[in-house]
XYZ file of C-alpha atoms in Angstrom:
442
model
C 0.000 0.000 0.000
C 1.320 3.447 -0.910
C 2.534 5.692 1.909
C 1.085 8.731 0.110
C -2.679 9.185 0.458
C -4.656 12.374 0.005
C -6.536 13.552 3.086
C -7.731 16.664 4.811
C -4.087 17.391 5.649
C -2.334 16.138 2.498
C -2.634 17.237 -1.138
C -0.821 15.196 -3.820
C 0.287 16.809 -7.084
C 1.945 15.009 -9.938
C 3.574 18.287 -11.019
C 3.464 22.018 -10.394
C 0.342 23.813 -11.693
C -1.080 27.274 -11.108
C -3.757 25.782 -8.825
C -1.134 25.531 -6.093
C -1.972 29.108 -5.047
C -5.568 28.110 -4.358
C -4.467 24.991 -2.460
C -2.049 26.942 -0.242
C -4.773 29.475 0.609
C -7.176 26.636 1.452
C -4.714 25.139 3.960
C -3.937 28.564 5.480
C -7.659 29.187 6.037
C -8.106 25.722 7.589
C -5.774 23.888 9.970
C -2.715 23.675 7.748
C -1.353 20.668 5.873
C 1.150 19.458 3.273
C 1.343 19.735 -0.493
C 3.568 17.023 -1.988
C 4.671 17.619 -5.576
C 5.913 14.616 -7.557
C 3.283 12.060 -6.485
C 0.228 11.157 -8.562
C -3.327 10.644 -7.295
C -2.694 6.950 -6.714
C 0.256 7.685 -4.434
C 2.863 6.638 -6.982
C 6.143 8.556 -6.839
C 6.938 10.171 -10.192
C 9.387 12.861 -9.019
C 10.001 16.447 -10.057
C 12.283 17.105 -13.041
C 12.888 20.872 -13.104
C 13.450 21.389 -9.390
C 14.990 24.892 -9.428
C 12.370 26.230 -11.826
C 9.560 24.741 -9.743
C 10.959 26.163 -6.500
C 11.134 29.623 -8.080
C 7.500 29.379 -9.184
C 6.424 28.310 -5.697
C 8.372 31.180 -4.144
C 6.662 33.668 -6.496
C 3.248 32.318 -5.519
C 3.969 32.622 -1.797
C 5.430 36.125 -1.952
C 3.308 37.742 -4.660
C -0.022 35.981 -5.145
C -1.413 35.564 -1.616
C -2.694 38.198 0.798
C -1.704 38.666 3.600
C 1.857 37.497 2.925
C 2.169 33.957 4.369
C 5.940 33.446 4.185
C 6.290 32.717 7.888
C 3.638 30.004 7.724
C 5.155 28.008 4.859
C 8.289 25.867 4.788
C 9.585 24.103 1.654
C 11.721 20.940 1.722
C 13.130 18.479 -0.766
C 12.433 14.798 -0.103
C 14.034 11.810 -1.831
C 12.016 8.673 -2.389
C 12.587 5.726 -4.732
C 15.512 7.530 -6.303
C 13.392 10.541 -7.204
C 13.052 14.073 -5.802
C 9.823 15.386 -4.266
C 9.013 18.919 -3.182
C 7.032 19.165 0.049
C 5.324 22.344 1.263
C 4.591 22.343 4.993
C 1.795 24.871 5.578
C 0.835 25.940 9.084
C -2.583 27.247 10.025
C -2.524 30.951 9.157
C -1.751 33.394 11.937
C -4.245 35.772 10.320
C -7.954 35.020 10.281
C -8.335 34.950 6.517
C -6.169 34.673 3.389
C -7.036 35.114 -0.271
C -5.673 34.798 -3.784
C -4.731 38.369 -4.660
C -6.148 38.243 -8.177
C -9.637 37.567 -6.790
C -9.358 39.498 -3.510
C -11.533 38.811 -0.477
C -14.342 37.261 -2.519
C -15.716 33.736 -2.631
C -13.441 33.000 -5.589
C -10.426 34.294 -3.711
C -11.107 32.843 -0.270
C -11.157 29.045 -0.163
C -10.830 26.561 2.674
C -9.726 22.913 2.862
C -12.639 20.589 3.601
C -11.870 16.895 3.252
C -9.704 16.486 0.168
C -11.110 19.485 -1.739
C -10.982 23.291 -1.744
C -14.353 24.906 -1.041
C -15.257 28.547 -1.596
C -16.131 30.451 1.573
C -19.461 32.252 1.773
C -19.664 36.030 1.839
C -20.739 35.874 5.482
C -17.795 33.636 6.456
C -15.427 36.040 4.718
C -16.912 39.094 6.432
C -16.739 37.567 9.914
C -13.151 36.384 9.470
C -12.067 39.649 7.899
C -13.542 41.641 10.793
C -11.609 39.522 13.274
C -8.348 40.725 11.732
C -8.910 44.049 13.443
C -9.933 43.055 16.933
C -6.395 43.481 18.211
C -6.097 47.011 16.862
C -8.558 49.453 15.350
C -8.990 48.504 11.714
C -9.288 52.104 10.502
C -5.736 52.729 11.674
C -4.409 49.584 9.987
C -6.108 49.842 6.599
C -4.224 51.883 3.991
C -5.958 54.882 2.425
C -6.835 54.707 -1.264
C -4.776 57.818 -2.002
C -1.596 59.361 -0.625
C -2.155 63.060 -1.421
C -4.176 63.926 1.665
C -4.455 67.300 3.420
C -6.277 68.242 6.633
C -7.010 71.970 6.511
C -10.706 71.566 7.448
C -9.873 69.308 10.388
C -7.468 71.938 11.736
C -10.130 74.647 11.392
C -12.713 72.559 13.254
C -10.297 71.948 16.137
C -9.166 75.582 16.243
C -12.791 76.755 16.441
C -13.248 74.497 19.467
C -10.225 76.030 21.186
C -7.805 73.151 20.548
C -4.237 73.900 19.551
C -3.172 71.751 16.599
C 0.577 71.385 16.110
C 1.363 70.581 12.468
C 4.492 68.645 13.402
C 2.657 66.226 15.693
C -0.840 66.273 14.210
C -0.577 63.048 12.212
C 0.784 61.144 15.210
C -1.789 62.583 17.615
C -4.679 61.613 15.342
C -3.217 58.206 14.342
C -3.379 59.130 10.669
C -0.695 56.686 9.515
C -0.379 52.918 9.827
C 2.707 51.103 11.073
C 4.226 51.250 7.577
C 4.041 55.046 7.506
C 1.171 55.131 4.999
C -1.973 57.229 5.402
C -4.743 55.022 6.764
C -8.513 54.855 6.332
C -9.091 57.193 9.275
C -6.872 59.804 7.611
C -8.858 59.476 4.401
C -12.159 60.019 6.208
C -10.772 63.187 7.853
C -9.018 64.570 4.753
C -10.183 67.635 2.802
C -10.596 65.490 -0.302
C -10.918 61.730 -0.580
C -12.494 58.950 -2.622
C -15.316 58.149 -0.185
C -18.910 58.976 -1.227
C -21.915 59.543 1.036
C -25.258 59.045 -0.674
C -28.560 60.724 0.229
C -31.268 59.316 -2.041
C -35.008 59.970 -2.287
C -37.539 57.556 -3.745
C -40.955 58.510 -5.065
C -42.800 55.651 -3.333
C -42.506 53.205 -0.451
C -39.884 51.049 -2.208
C -36.802 51.543 -4.362
C -38.601 51.165 -7.684
C -38.222 54.822 -8.665
C -35.516 57.306 -7.625
C -36.674 60.921 -7.502
C -33.435 62.501 -6.289
C -29.877 61.399 -5.583
C -27.247 63.553 -3.870
C -23.679 62.702 -2.955
C -22.343 64.696 -0.004
C -19.093 62.756 0.206
C -15.493 63.052 -1.027
C -14.504 65.337 1.839
C -13.854 65.571 5.575
C -16.400 63.502 7.483
C -17.054 66.410 9.874
C -18.076 68.612 6.940
C -20.167 65.784 5.509
C -22.024 65.540 8.795
C -22.693 69.280 8.707
C -24.148 69.024 5.207
C -26.332 66.065 6.173
C -27.673 67.948 9.211
C -28.583 70.882 7.001
C -30.315 68.603 4.527
C -32.276 66.839 7.259
C -33.417 70.167 8.656
C -34.572 71.225 5.194
C -36.454 67.941 4.728
C -38.216 68.177 8.101
C -41.538 69.726 7.072
C -43.275 71.662 9.831
C -47.034 72.135 10.009
C -48.031 75.097 12.191
C -51.581 75.484 13.421
C -52.003 79.249 13.890
C -55.671 78.987 14.848
C -54.708 78.227 18.447
C -52.567 80.042 20.999
C -49.803 79.271 21.528
C -49.173 78.114 17.967
C -48.755 74.357 17.669
C -45.904 73.017 15.516
C -45.844 69.477 14.215
C -42.846 68.017 12.341
C -42.459 65.297 9.741
C -39.976 63.450 11.973
C -38.219 63.871 15.289
C -35.014 65.685 14.359
C -33.065 64.657 17.491
C -33.830 60.967 16.964
C -32.812 61.059 13.293
C -29.659 63.011 14.140
C -28.661 60.329 16.661
C -29.256 57.636 14.037
C -27.004 59.469 11.564
C -24.262 59.932 14.170
C -24.405 56.226 15.030
C -24.172 55.344 11.348
C -21.077 57.497 10.857
C -19.223 56.434 13.984
C -20.124 52.735 14.060
C -20.106 51.964 10.338
C -17.605 49.423 8.986
C -15.946 51.682 6.440
C -13.955 48.776 4.941
C -17.250 47.533 3.431
C -18.741 50.784 2.119
C -20.177 54.063 3.328
C -23.502 54.465 5.209
C -26.571 55.545 3.270
C -29.653 57.642 3.971
C -32.775 56.742 1.981
C -35.973 58.790 2.040
C -39.236 57.158 0.980
C -42.737 58.605 0.796
C -43.574 57.302 4.281
C -40.257 56.929 6.112
C -36.516 57.533 6.286
C -33.920 54.746 6.541
C -30.382 55.210 7.886
C -28.177 52.218 7.061
C -24.726 51.401 8.452
C -22.661 48.354 7.548
C -20.954 45.706 9.658
C -23.703 44.756 12.087
C -23.127 45.304 15.794
C -19.538 45.907 16.986
C -17.664 42.812 18.152
C -18.738 41.721 21.623
C -21.960 43.757 21.684
C -25.301 42.000 22.097
C -28.653 43.279 20.864
C -29.627 43.843 24.495
C -26.493 45.982 25.000
C -27.433 47.960 21.895
C -30.969 48.682 23.077
C -29.726 49.651 26.554
C -27.376 52.207 25.012
C -24.163 50.598 26.260
C -21.391 52.451 24.452
C -19.141 50.121 22.473
C -17.794 52.038 19.443
C -16.374 50.119 16.510
C -14.182 53.090 15.586
C -12.883 54.456 18.898
C -10.537 57.066 17.391
C -13.291 58.444 15.174
C -15.586 58.528 18.207
C -12.996 60.535 20.134
C -12.882 63.146 17.350
C -16.679 63.502 17.337
C -16.543 63.818 21.126
C -13.944 66.590 20.886
C -16.167 68.448 18.447
C -19.111 68.176 20.831
C -21.098 66.317 18.181
C -21.758 63.247 20.281
C -21.374 62.001 23.841
C -19.844 58.830 25.233
C -22.997 58.172 27.242
C -24.738 55.832 24.819
C -27.981 57.838 25.010
C -28.453 57.900 21.232
C -30.274 54.585 20.809
C -32.476 55.069 23.919
C -33.428 58.508 22.511
C -34.619 56.862 19.297
C -36.410 54.040 21.137
C -38.193 56.480 23.457
C -39.660 58.262 20.445
C -40.286 55.391 18.028
C -39.807 52.069 19.867
C -37.436 49.162 19.202
C -39.227 48.130 16.021
C -37.541 50.913 14.044
C -34.279 48.941 14.185
C -33.441 46.101 11.827
C -30.243 44.380 13.018
C -28.357 41.635 11.173
C -24.759 40.403 11.146
C -24.170 42.567 8.064
C -25.885 45.861 8.861
C -27.921 47.997 11.244
C -30.864 49.865 9.739
C -32.946 52.504 11.496
C -36.363 53.037 9.847
C -37.974 56.271 11.046
C -41.661 56.618 10.106
C -42.982 60.006 9.003
C -45.816 61.723 10.837
C -48.940 60.804 8.857
C -50.767 63.979 9.821
C -47.914 66.157 8.565
C -47.805 64.199 5.324
C -51.536 64.582 4.876
C -51.679 68.300 5.617
C -48.551 69.198 3.666
C -49.918 67.386 0.607
C -53.417 68.905 0.903
C -52.172 72.379 1.877
C -55.439 73.123 3.650
C -54.557 76.703 4.481
C -52.340 76.029 7.476
C -48.809 77.397 7.540
C -46.638 74.621 6.059
C -43.600 75.750 8.012
C -40.226 77.133 7.118
C -39.563 75.079 4.010
C -42.358 76.215 1.689
C -41.306 78.334 -1.280
C -37.595 77.737 -0.789
C -35.100 76.274 -3.204
C -32.583 73.594 -2.251
C -29.793 76.016 -1.276
C -32.139 78.225 0.743
C -33.376 75.201 2.708
C -29.800 74.104 3.386
C -28.742 77.578 4.579
C -31.817 77.841 6.777
C -31.030 74.452 8.330
C -27.481 75.499 9.153
C -28.603 78.819 10.656
C -31.095 77.007 12.885
C -28.164 75.014 14.274
C -25.743 77.952 14.532
C -26.923 81.518 13.923
C -23.345 82.829 14.053
C -22.177 81.091 10.888
C -20.676 83.465 8.341
C -20.978 83.236 4.553
C -17.574 81.579 4.114
C -18.445 78.764 6.524
C -21.923 78.316 5.047
C -20.402 78.023 1.587
C -17.939 75.369 2.766
C -20.595 73.381 4.621
C -23.006 73.309 1.689
C -20.418 73.064 -1.089
C -21.261 76.228 -3.062
C -19.542 79.573 -3.666
C -19.545 82.446 -1.201
C -21.336 84.595 -3.790
C -24.168 82.020 -3.973
C -24.524 82.150 -0.187
C -24.647 85.955 -0.164
C -27.433 85.952 -2.769
C -29.263 83.259 -0.821
C -29.112 85.248 2.426
C -30.574 88.287 0.638
C -33.344 86.118 -0.818
C -34.187 84.633 2.589
C -34.388 88.134 4.073
C -36.780 89.260 1.340
C -38.950 86.198 1.945
C -39.107 87.025 5.635
C -37.347 83.832 6.720
C -34.360 85.466 8.452
C -33.246 88.816 9.771
C -29.879 90.182 10.801
C -29.283 91.266 14.400
C -26.196 93.375 14.993
C -23.441 94.402 12.615
C -22.187 92.445 9.627
C -19.017 91.635 11.563
C -20.333 90.889 15.061
C -24.024 90.208 14.559
C -25.951 86.990 13.936
C -28.889 85.701 11.925
C -32.292 85.112 13.475
C -34.534 82.521 11.857
C -38.155 83.646 11.818
C -40.421 80.683 12.384
C-alpha cells in the first residue's frame, strides 16, 4: 500500500500547476497541511524534473499571489524517495484570520478553505466575519491603507481651532493616528481629509420602495465632519413643519423627530464598517432609513445595543466627534430613538444595522393637501435656501464663508441666498455684519 494518500491534511500533485496558489490558501484558512509535488493521485512517486524552476515558481506564488503574505507560515523541503526528488510544502494554520488569492481578492473566488480532500469557496458571510476579526487586536481604521496618498487636513485643523484646541502641524498626524505602522496614510486619515475617494449618498424615492428614484445627492469626497454638517442641514430642510395658527400658543408638528434622526445618523457614521462601504440615507414617501454596515460591533449584544451601552467600533473616530461636541460617550443615542419610536424601528443583522424612522402621517396629509395652514419654514424655498436655513437654525453665528464650505457652493451664492431669505421674511440680521448673527423667523 502506498505511503502517500490524500486527506484533509495532504494534497498530492503530480507536477506544479497554477492551482497551487488556491491549495495553499485553502490550507492557510483551515488547519494547515502538506502539499507534496511529484506524487500522482494513486500515491505513486513520479518525481520532479525541473526542481529549481519549480521552486522559483512556488516562491513567487507565496510572496506575490497571496494576501496577507504567508511566508512565515510556509516551509519548503526536498524529499528523496525511490531515487526521485519530491518537493514538500509544509503549511501551518494561518496566523491571520483569513487569506485570499490576490487576483480575486476577499471574494468567494479568492477565499477558499480545505474541507476533506477538496478546496471549497467560503461564503460572503464567512469572509466578512473572518475579515472583521483581523482588526480586533487594533482598530482597523488605523491599519487599513488609504486609497490615495495626497491627503491634506485643513478643514480638520479649522474645526479643532474653532473648538479652542491647539493643533501642532508637526505632531498632528501622530496625535490623530493618521498613519499605519508602515508610515502610509490610513482609512481614518482618508475620512478626515479635505478630499478623498469616499462617497456619502442621500437618495429619495418617489414611493414606499426603491422602484423609482426621484433625487440622488452625494455629499461625500470630503472631511467627514463637513459631511455631517451638510447632512444635518439637509435633514433640517427635509423636516416639514405644520403650524396650526388657529390656536394660541401656535402648535408646531414636524415630519420626523429631528433629534432621533440626528442620533441615528451619528451612530451610522461612527459605528459603520468603512472597509465595506459608506452608510446611506434613503428617504421614501412614508419613512426615512439610515443604514450602516458591519452589524453590531464585536462583543456587543442586541440587548447591550438597546440599553445604550457604548461600544464604538471606531474608537478614534468617536474621540474626534466627542472633541467636536457632536456626540457624547454616554450611549444615550439609541435610547433617545427608542423612546420616540420604539425598538421596532431597528433592523439588526450580522451585516448591517438599519434605522427606519416613520414620518408623521398627519404632517404628510396636511402638507400634501395644503389646507390653508402654515406649512412651516420650508415652503417656497429652493434647495440652497433650505440648506442655509437648516445650518442657521443650528448655529446663527455662521458666516458666509463657513456656510459656503458646509453646503459646497460659492460664497457669492450664499450671499445671494441670504438676501433672498431676508426678502422672503425667513431670516433677519441682528447686529453688525461683523459681530451680529442671523435670526430665523419661524
